[in-house]
XYZ file of C-alpha atoms in Angstrom:
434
model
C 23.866 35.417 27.802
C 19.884 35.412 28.447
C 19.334 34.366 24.507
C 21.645 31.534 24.076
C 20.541 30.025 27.200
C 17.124 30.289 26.193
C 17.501 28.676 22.945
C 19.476 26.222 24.647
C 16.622 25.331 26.845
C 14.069 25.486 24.034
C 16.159 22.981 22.168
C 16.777 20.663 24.970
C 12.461 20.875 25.178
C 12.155 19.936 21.266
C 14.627 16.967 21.107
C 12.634 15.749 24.639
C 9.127 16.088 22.736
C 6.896 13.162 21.747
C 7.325 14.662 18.085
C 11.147 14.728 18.198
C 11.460 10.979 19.991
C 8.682 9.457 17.127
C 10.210 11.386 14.170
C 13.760 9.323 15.744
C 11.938 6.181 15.957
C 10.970 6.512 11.986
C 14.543 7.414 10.809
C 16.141 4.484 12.505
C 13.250 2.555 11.557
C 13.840 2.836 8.253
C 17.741 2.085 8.109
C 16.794 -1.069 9.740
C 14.564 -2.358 6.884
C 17.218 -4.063 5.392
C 18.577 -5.934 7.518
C 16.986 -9.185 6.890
C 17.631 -12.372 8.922
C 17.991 -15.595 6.938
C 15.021 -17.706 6.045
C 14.003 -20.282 8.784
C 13.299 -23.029 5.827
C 11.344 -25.499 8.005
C 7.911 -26.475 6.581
C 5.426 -23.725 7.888
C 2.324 -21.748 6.951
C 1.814 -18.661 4.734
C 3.932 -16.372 6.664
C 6.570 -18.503 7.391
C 8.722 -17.761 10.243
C 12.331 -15.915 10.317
C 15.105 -17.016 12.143
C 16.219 -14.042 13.908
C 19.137 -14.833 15.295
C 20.629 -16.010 11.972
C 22.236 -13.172 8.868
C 20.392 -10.984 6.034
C 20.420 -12.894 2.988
C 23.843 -13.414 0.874
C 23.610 -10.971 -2.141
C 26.080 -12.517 -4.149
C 23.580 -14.272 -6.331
C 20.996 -11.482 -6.632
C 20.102 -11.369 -10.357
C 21.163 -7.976 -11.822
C 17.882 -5.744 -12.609
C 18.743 -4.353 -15.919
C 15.827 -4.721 -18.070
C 12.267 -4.646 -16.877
C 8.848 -6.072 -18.324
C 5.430 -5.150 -16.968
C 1.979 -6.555 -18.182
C -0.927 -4.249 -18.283
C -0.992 -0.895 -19.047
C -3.865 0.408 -16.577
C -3.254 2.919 -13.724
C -0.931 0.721 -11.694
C 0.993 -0.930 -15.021
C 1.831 3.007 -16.389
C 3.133 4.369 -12.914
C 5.007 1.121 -11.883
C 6.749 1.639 -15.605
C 7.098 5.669 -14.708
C 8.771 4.661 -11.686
C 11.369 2.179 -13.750
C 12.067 4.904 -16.075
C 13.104 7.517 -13.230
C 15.585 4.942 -11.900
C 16.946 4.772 -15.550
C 15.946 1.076 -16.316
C 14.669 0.638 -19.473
C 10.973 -1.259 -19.681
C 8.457 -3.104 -22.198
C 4.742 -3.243 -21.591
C 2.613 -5.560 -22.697
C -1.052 -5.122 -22.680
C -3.579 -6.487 -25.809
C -5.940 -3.788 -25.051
C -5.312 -0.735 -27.608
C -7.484 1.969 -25.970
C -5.878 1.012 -22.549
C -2.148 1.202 -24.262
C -2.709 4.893 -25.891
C -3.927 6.226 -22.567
C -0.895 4.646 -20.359
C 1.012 6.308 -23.565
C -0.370 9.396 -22.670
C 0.244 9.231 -19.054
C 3.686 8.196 -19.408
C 4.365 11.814 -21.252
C 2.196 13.764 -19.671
C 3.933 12.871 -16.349
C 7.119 13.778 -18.008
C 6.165 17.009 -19.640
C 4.710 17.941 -16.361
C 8.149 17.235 -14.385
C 9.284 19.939 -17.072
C 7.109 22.147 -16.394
C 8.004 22.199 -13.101
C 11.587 22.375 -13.770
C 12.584 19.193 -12.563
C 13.857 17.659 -15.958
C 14.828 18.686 -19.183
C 13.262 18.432 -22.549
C 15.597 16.293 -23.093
C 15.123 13.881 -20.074
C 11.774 13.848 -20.391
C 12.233 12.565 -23.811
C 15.359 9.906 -23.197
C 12.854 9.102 -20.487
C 9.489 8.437 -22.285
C 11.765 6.417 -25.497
C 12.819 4.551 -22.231
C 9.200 2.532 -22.155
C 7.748 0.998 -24.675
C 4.392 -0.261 -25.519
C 3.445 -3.763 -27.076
C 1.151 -6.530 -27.487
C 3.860 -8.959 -28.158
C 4.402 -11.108 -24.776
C 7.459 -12.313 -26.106
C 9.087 -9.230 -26.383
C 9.491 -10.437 -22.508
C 11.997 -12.798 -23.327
C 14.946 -11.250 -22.059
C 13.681 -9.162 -19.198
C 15.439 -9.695 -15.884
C 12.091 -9.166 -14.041
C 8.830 -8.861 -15.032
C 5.961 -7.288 -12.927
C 2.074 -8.477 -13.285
C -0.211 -5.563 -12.950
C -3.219 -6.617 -14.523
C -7.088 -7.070 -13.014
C -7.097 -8.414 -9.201
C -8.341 -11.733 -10.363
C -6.386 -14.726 -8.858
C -7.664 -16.880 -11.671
C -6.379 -13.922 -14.454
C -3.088 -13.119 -12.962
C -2.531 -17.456 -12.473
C -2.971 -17.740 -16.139
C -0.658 -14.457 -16.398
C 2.239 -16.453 -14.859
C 1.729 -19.228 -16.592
C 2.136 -17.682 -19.470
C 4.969 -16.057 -18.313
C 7.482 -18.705 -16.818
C 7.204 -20.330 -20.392
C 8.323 -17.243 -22.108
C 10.761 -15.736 -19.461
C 14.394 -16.516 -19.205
C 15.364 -19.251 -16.662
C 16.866 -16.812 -14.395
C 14.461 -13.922 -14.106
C 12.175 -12.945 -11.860
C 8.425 -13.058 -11.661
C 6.899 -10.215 -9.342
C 3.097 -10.181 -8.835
C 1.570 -6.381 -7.768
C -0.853 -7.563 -6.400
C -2.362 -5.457 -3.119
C -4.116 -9.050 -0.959
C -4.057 -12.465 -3.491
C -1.798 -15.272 -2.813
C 1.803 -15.359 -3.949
C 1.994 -18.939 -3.525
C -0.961 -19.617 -5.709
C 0.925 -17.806 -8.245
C 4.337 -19.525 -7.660
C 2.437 -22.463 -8.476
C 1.719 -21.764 -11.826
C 5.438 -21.630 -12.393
C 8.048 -23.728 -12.424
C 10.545 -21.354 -10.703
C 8.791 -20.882 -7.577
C 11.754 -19.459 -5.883
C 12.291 -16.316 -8.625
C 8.341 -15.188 -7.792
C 7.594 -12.846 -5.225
C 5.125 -9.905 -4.579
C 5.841 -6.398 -5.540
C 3.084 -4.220 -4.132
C 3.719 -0.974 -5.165
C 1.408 2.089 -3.706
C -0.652 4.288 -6.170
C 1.026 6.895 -7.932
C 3.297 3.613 -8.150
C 5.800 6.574 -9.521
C 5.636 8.857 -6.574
C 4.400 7.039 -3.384
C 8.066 5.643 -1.404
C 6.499 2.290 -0.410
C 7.362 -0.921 -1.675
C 6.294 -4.253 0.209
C 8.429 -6.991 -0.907
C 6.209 -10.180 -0.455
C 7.764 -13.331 0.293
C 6.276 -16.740 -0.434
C 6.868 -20.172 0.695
C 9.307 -20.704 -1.594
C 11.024 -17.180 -2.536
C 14.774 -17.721 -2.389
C 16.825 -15.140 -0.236
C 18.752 -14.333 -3.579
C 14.946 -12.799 -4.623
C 14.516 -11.145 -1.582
C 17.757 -9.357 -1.778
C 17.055 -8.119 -5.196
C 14.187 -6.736 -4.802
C 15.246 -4.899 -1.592
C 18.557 -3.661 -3.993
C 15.598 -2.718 -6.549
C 13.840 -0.935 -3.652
C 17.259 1.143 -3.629
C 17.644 1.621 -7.037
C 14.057 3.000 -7.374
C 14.206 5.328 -4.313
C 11.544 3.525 -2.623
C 11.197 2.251 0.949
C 11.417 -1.735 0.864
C 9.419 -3.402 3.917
C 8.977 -7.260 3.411
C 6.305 -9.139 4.553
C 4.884 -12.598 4.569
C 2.474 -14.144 2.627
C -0.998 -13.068 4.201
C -4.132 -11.841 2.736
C -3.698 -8.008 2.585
C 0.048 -8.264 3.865
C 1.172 -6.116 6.188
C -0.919 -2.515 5.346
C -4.072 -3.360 3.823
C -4.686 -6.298 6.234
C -4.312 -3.956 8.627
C -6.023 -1.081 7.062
C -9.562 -3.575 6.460
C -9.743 -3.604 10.324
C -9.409 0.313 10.628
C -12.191 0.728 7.808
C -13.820 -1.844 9.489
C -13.695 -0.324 13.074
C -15.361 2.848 10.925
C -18.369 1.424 9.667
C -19.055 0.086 13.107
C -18.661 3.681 14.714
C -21.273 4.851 12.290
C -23.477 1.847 12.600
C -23.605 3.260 16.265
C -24.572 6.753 15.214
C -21.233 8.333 14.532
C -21.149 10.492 11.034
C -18.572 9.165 8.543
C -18.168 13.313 9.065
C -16.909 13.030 12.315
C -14.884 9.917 12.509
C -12.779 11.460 9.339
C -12.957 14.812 11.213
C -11.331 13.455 13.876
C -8.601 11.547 11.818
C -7.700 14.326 10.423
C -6.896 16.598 13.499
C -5.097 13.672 14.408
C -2.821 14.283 11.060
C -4.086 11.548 8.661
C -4.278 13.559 5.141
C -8.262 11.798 5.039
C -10.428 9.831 6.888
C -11.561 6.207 6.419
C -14.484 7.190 4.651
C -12.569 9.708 2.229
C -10.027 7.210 1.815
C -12.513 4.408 0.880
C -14.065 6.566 -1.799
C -11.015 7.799 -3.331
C -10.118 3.809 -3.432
C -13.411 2.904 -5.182
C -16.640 1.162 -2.560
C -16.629 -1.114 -5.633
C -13.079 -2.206 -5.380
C -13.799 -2.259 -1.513
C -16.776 -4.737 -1.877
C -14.840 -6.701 -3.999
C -11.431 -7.179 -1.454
C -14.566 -8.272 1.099
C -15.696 -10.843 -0.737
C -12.576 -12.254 -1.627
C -11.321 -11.783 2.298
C -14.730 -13.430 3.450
C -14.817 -13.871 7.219
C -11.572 -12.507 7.330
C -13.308 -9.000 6.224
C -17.205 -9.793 7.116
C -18.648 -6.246 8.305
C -22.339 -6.845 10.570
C -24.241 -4.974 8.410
C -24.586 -4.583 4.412
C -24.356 -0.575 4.118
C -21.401 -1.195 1.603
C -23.782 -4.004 -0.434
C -26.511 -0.831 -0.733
C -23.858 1.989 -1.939
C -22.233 -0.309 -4.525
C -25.876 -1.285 -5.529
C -26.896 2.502 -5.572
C -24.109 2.980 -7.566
C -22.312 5.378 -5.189
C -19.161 3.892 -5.945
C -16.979 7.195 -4.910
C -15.285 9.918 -6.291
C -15.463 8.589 -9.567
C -19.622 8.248 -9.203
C -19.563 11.723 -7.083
C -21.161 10.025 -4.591
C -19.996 7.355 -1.897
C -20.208 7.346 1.680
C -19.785 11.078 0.901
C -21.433 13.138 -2.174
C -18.906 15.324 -4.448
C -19.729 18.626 -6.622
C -17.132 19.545 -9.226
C -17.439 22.779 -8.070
C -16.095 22.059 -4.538
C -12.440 21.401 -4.924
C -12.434 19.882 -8.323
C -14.910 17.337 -7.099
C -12.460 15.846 -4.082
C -13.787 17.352 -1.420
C -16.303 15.173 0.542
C -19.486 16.745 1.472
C -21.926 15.132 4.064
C -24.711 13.113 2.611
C -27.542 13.018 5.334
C -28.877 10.158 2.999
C -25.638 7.858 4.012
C -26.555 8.633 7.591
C -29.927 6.704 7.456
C -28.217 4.298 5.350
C -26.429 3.179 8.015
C -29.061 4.193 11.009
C -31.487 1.639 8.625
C -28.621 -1.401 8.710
C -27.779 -0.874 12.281
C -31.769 -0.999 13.494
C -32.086 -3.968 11.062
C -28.994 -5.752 13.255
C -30.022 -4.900 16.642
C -26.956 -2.400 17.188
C -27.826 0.634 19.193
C -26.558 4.383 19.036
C -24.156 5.416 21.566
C -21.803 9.012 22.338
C -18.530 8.567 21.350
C -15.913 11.418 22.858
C -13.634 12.624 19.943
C -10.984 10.662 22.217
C -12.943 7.563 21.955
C -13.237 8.240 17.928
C -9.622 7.829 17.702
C -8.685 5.179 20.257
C -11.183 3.106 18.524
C -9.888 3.116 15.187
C -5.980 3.331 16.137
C -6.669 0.231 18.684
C -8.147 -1.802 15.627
C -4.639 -1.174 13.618
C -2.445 -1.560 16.422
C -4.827 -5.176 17.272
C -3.548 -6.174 14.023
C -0.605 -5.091 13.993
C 0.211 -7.068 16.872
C -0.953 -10.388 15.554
C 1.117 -9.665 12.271
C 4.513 -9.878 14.400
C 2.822 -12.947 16.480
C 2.328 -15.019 12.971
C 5.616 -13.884 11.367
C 4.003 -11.569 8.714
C 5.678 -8.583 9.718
C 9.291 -8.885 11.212
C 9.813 -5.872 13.194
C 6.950 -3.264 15.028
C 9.307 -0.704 12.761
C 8.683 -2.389 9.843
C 4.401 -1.836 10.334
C 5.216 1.755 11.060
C 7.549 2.786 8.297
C 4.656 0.698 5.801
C 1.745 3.475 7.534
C 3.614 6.467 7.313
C 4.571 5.748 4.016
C 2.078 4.371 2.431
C -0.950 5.268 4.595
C -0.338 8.601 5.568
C -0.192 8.005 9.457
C 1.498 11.078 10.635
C 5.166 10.547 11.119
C 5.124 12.928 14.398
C 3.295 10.043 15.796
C 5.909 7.521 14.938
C 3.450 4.830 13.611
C 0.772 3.015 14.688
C 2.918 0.323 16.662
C 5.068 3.020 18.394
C 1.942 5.657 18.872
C 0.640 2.335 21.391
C 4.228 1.523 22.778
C 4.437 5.261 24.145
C 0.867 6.165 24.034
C 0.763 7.371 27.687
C 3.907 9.787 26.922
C 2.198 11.181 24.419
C 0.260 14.760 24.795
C -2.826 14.546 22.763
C -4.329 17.862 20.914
């Protein structure tokens, strides 16, 4: 009759969509994160190349994840031992700090009293969970964990003398996972004399709710590591994308370039306003400039420096907010200003002050305003993650287009209706823009 034939050819519209043919592409996307192709073990740089005509990794010597240590007990430390104790492995963390252990204490419950709350565990769960993690200052309470994840200050020179410490006190076969989000594995493997047990772990923040993991290879990481920690991935819920050994990896090398693509929008007279604005209709959750305060413009200056060229914006707005002390939400000010009254103090509100911040830096480096189209806005700063994207898969750091695009919905909030950055440019011109 006239109904089901309608439906039928509404269906046969939907499954034809852009929406329906992305929203494919990211659910075979991720079952194909696993599938890893040996190791091509020639010498070669940080990335170092796969072989991908060869097998995933063996599994039969992955090292059984029963027991789990983490050092530090800051933001990252207490939600990367949350997420442990939802996957029902037990965990030790080790921080010398007191003040920092009694509020990761208090996190750890009040996460688990709020899951109660919410009807999502019982009293008792909550409790079997939080007796699940426990706090000390004793590293050698360590000894017998099967892996052990660093998640102290991004310092290269602090988390070296981390593993150090460490591979002495570790058993011979466990693992040593780094979390951190740009630094050097291999500088870290170094320190050690297991080289082949140490990879990165970089876990997204809530490190207890977000579903990304990137599994960070080094030079040296045995396939034996790699397959643990994507059977960890399992075990924890979590989506596990590897990538090579770059500065930033896959998704916050990539993500400097977007920010970066920003500030050079606004340097030509484009509101941080507008560029998030247009993000957003695009179906980011933020904008750059929201995201980059929520993240800290301290923390940002500081991943700069320690990229250097790599990072190098042309003028020094973000040098003047850190000076000014606009450091983000946590200042109430940033490239945006915040009022406690307005959402709880997260919702951005323009700062005309930014503005001539940037109007100032851009006069000072000879870059002149120009109109940007909404259109233009968007190509801009989806063309500088794509760019990078593409020379990710050209120097082995990412092993699959798929793999980028499953790491920015995920962990970046690109909108999965778009399929990913990488796929969003592979089918741009079949796409319908709003």
């Amino acid at each position: 009759n006239f109904g089901i034939a309608r439906e039928a050819r509404l269906f046969d519209q939907l499954v034809r969509s852009e929406a329906s043919l992305a929203l494919r592409h990211v659910f075979f996307a991720e079952r194909e994160l696993s599938k890893i192709p040996s190791f091509d073990t020639r010498p070669a740089g940080a990335a170092q190349p796969f072989d991908t005509a060869a097998t995933r990794p063996a599994q039969d010597d992955t090292v059984a994840i029963n027991k789990v240590g983490v050092v530090g007990a800051g933001t990252m430390g207490s939600g990367i031992a949350i997420a442990f104790a939802q996957a029902g492995i037990p965990v030790i963390v080790v921080d010398n700090n007191d003040e920092a252990v009694d509020k990761a204490r208090q996190t750890v419950m009040g996460m688990f009293m709020y899951q109660v709350q919410k009807g999502r565990l019982t009293q008792e769960e909550a409790w079997k969970r939080g007796q699940s993690i426990r706090f000390t200052d004793d590293w050698n309470e360590l000894a017998d964990a099967d892996l052990i994840v660093e998640a102290v200050f991004e310092n290269l020179d602090v988390k070296r003398e981390v593993f150090r410490k460490l591979d002495a006190i570790a058993k011979p076969q466990a693992i040593l996972a780094s979390n951190t989000s740009t630094l050097d594995i291999d500088a870290l493997a170094r320190e050690t004399k297991r080289p082949g047990q140490v990879l990165g772990l970089h876990f997204f923040v809530p490190a207890n709710i977000m579903p990304l993991l990137e599994i960070v290879r080094g030079r040296e990481t045995s396939p034996g590591t790699i397959a643990a920690a994507f059977k960890l991935a399992k075990t924890l819920r979590k989506k596990g994308v590897l990538s090579g050994n770059a500065f930033g990896f896959i998704g916050n090398r990539m993500i400097f370039d977007y920010v970066s693509e920003a500030n050079a929008l606004a340097e030509e007279g484009v509101t941080p306003e507008r560029i998030d604005a247009v993000m957003k209709r695009f179906g980011f959750p933020m904008g750059p400039f929201a995201m980059s305060d929520l993240s800290g413009l301290d923390v940002g200056l500081a991943v700069q420096k320690a990229a250097g060229e790599q990072a190098k914006g042309r003028t020094n707005v973000l040098e003047r907010l850190v000076e000014m002390k606009r450091l983000g939400q946590k200042t109430m000010a940033g490239y945006f200003k915040y009022d406690k009254a307005v959402g709880k103090g997260r919702e951005p509100i323009r700062d005309p002050a930014v503005e001539e911040i940037f109007a100032e830096e851009a006069r000072k480096a000879g870059i002149a305003p120009h109109e940007y189209s909404d259109e233009e806005i968007r190509d801009r700063l989806l063309g500088a993650l794509v760019a990078r994207g593409e020379k990710l898969l050209e120097e082995g750091v990412a092993l699959r287009p798929g793999d980028i695009d499953i790491v920015y919905v995920y962990g970046y909030g690109f909108p999965p209706h778009h399929g990913g950055p990488m796929w969003y440019a592979s089918h741009e011109r079949m796409l319908t823009y709003a």
